[in-house]
PDB file of C-alpha atoms in Angstrom:
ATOM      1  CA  UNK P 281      -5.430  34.728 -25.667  1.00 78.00           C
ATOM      2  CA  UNK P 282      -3.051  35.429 -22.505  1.00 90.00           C
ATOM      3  CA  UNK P 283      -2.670  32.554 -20.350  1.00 96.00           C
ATOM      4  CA  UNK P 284      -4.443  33.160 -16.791  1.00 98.00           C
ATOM      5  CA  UNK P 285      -1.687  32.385 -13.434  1.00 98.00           C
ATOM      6  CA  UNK P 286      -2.446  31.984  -9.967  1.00 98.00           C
ATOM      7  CA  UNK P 287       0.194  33.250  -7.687  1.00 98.00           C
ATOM      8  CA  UNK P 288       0.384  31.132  -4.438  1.00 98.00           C
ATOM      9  CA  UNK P 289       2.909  31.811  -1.717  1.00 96.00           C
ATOM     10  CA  UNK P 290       2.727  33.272   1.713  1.00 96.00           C
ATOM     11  CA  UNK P 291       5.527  35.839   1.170  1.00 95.00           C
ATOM     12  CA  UNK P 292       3.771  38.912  -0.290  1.00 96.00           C
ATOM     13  CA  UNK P 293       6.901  40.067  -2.374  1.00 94.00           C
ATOM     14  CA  UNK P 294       7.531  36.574  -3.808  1.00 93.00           C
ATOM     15  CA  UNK P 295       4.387  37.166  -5.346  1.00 96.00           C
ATOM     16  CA  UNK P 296       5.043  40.674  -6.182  1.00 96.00           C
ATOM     17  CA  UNK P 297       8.144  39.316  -7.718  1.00 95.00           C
ATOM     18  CA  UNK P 298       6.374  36.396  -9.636  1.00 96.00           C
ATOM     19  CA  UNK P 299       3.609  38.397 -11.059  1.00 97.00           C
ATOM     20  CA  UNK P 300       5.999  41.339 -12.403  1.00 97.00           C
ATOM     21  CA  UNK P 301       8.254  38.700 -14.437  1.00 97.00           C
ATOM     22  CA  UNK P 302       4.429  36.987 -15.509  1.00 97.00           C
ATOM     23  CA  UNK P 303       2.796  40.264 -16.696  1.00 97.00           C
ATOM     24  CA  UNK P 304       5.638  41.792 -18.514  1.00 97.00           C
ATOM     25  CA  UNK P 305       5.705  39.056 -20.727  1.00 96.00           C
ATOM     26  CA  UNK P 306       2.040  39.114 -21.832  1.00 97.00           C
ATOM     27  CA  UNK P 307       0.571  36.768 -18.923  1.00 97.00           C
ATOM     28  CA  UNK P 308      -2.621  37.425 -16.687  1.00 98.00           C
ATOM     29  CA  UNK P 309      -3.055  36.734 -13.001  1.00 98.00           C
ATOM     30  CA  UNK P 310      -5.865  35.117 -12.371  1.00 98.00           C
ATOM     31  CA  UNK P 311      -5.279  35.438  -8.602  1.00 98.00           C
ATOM     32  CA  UNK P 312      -2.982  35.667  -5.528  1.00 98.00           C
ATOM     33  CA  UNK P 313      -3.526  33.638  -2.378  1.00 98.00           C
ATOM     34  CA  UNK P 314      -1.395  33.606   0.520  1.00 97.00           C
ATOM     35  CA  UNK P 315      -1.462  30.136   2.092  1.00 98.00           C
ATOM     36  CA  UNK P 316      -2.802  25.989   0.644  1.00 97.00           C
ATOM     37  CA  UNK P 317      -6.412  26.979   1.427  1.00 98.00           C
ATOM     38  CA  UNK P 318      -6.929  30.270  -0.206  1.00 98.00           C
ATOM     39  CA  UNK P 319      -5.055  28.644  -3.087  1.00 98.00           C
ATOM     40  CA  UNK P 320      -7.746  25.574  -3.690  1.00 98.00           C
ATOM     41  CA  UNK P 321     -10.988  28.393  -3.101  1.00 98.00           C
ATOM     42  CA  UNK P 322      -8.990  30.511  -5.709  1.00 98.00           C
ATOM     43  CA  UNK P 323      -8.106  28.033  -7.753  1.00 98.00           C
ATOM     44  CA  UNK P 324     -11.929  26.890  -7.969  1.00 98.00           C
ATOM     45  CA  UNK P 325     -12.896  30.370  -8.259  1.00 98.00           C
ATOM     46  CA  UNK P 326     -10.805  31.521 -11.348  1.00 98.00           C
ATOM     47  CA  UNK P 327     -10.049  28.003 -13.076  1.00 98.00           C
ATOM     48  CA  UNK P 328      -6.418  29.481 -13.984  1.00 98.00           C
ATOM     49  CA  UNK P 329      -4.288  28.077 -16.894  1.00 98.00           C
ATOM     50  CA  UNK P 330      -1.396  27.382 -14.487  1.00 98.00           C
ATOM     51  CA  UNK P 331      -0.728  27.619 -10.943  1.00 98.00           C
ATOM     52  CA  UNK P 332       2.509  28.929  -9.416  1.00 97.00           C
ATOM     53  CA  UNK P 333       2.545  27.203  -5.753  1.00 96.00           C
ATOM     54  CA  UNK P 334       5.287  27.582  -2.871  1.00 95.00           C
ATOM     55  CA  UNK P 335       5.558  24.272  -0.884  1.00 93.00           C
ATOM     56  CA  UNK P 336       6.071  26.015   2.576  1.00 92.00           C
ATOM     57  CA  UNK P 337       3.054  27.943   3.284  1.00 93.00           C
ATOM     58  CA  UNK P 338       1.059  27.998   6.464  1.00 93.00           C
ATOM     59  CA  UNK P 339      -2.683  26.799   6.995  1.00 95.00           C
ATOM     60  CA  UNK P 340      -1.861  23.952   4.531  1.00 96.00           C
ATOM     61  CA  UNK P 341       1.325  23.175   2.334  1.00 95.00           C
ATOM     62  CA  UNK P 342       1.710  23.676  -1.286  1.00 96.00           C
ATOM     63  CA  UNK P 343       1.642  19.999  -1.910  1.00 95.00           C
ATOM     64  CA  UNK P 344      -1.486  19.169   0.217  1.00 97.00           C
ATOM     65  CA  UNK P 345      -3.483  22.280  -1.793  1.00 98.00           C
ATOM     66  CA  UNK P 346      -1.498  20.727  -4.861  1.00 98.00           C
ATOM     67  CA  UNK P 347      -3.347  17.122  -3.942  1.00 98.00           C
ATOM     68  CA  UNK P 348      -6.414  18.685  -3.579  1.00 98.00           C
ATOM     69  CA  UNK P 349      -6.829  20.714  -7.002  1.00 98.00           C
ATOM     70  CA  UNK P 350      -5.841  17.537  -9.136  1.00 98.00           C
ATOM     71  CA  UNK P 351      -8.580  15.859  -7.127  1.00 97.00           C
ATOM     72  CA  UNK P 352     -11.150  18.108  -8.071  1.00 96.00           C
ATOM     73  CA  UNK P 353      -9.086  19.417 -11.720  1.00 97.00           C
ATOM     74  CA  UNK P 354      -7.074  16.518 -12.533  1.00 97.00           C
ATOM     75  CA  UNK P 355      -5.749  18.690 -15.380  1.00 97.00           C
ATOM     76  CA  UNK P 356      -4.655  21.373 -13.648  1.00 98.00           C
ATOM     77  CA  UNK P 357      -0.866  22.763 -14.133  1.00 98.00           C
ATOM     78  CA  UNK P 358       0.893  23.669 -11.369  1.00 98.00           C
ATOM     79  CA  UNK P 359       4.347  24.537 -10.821  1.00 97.00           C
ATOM     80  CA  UNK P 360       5.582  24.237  -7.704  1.00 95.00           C
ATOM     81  CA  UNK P 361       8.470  26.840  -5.939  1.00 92.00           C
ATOM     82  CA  UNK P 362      10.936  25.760  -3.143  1.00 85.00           C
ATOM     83  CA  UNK P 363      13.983  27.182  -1.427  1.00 81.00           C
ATOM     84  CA  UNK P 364      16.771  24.973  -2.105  1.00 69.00           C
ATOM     85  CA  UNK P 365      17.096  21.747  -0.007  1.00 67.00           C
ATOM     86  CA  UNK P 366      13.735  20.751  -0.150  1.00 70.00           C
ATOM     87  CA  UNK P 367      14.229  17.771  -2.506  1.00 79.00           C
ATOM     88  CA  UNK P 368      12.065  15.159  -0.999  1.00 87.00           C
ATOM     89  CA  UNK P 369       9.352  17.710  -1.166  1.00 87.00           C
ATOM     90  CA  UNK P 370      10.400  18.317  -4.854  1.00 84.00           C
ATOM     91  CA  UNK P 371       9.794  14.804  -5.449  1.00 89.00           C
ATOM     92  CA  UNK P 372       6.380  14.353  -3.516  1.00 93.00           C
ATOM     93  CA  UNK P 373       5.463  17.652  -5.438  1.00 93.00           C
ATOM     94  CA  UNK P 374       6.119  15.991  -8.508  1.00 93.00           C
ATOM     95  CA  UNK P 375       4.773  12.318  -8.081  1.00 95.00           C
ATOM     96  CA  UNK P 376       1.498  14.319  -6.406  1.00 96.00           C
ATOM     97  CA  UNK P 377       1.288  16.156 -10.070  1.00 97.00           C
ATOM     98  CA  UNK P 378       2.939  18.684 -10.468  1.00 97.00           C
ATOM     99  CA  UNK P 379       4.406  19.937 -13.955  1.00 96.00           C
ATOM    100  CA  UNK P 380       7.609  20.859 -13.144  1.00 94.00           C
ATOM    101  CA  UNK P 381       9.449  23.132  -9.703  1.00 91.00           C
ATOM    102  CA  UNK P 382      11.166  26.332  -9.567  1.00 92.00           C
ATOM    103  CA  UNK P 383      14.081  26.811  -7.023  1.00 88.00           C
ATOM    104  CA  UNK P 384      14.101  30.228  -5.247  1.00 86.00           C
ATOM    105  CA  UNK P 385      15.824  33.149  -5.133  1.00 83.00           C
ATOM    106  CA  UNK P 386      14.166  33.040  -9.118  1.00 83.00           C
ATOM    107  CA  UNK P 387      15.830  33.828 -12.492  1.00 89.00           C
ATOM    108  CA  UNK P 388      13.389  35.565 -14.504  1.00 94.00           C
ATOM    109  CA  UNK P 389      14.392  33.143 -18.038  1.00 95.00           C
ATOM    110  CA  UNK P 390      14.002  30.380 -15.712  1.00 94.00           C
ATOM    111  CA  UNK P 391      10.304  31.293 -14.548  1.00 95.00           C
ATOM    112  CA  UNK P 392       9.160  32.015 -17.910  1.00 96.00           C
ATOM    113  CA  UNK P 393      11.235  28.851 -19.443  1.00 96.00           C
ATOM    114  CA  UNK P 394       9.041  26.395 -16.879  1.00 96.00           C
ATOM    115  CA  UNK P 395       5.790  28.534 -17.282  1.00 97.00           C
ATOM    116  CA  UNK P 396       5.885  28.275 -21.536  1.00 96.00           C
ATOM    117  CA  UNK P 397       7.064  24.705 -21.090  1.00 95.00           C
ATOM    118  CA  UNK P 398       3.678  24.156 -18.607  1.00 95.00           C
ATOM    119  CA  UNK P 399       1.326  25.892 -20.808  1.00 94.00           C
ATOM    120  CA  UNK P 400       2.866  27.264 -24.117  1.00 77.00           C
TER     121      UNK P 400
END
């Protein structure tokens, strides 16, 4: 069965641009949320496999909606997205749970090698 994604990040094409690498290659999106909150509701909502999350979104950050899931899923995936420079953030994404972090601009391979890594 076709892993389910959540798509979170406040720029609408990132997510266009996420979701088109994700379902060409057999995946289903469980959801799309533009900011932390909607991204905690949704994830509660759809229980997705994996969760793509931006760290700079508005309302509340990747990693504070990141803290929150693994407080109420403390096995839920998510792979956290950054522009470059944000390493401390990396890190804080990472020690808060996350599976792994994707640098933007993207490369497809490297989406899909983080997202099969993450879930299989």
């Amino acid at each position: 069965m076709a892993k389910s994604i959540l798509i979170c990040d406040d720029a609408a094409f990132m997510r266009m641009m996420i979701k088109d690498i994700l379902t060409k290659n057999g995946y289903n999106i469980a959801g799309e949320a533009e900011n932390g909150l909607k991204a905690v509701e949704k994830y509660n909502e759809t229980k997705p496999d994996l969760v793509m999350m931006d760290i700079t979104m508005p309302e509340m950050s990747g990693i504070d909606a990141l803290k929150k899931i693994k407080q109420t899923d403390p096995s839920a995936v998510v792979i956290m997205c950054s522009a470059m420079g944000q390493q401390a953030m990396v890190i804080e994404s990472i020690q808060s749970g996350a599976k792994d972090f994707i640098v933007k601009p993207f490369q497809a391979d490297r989406v899909l090698e983080a997202v099969k890594k993450a879930v299989g």
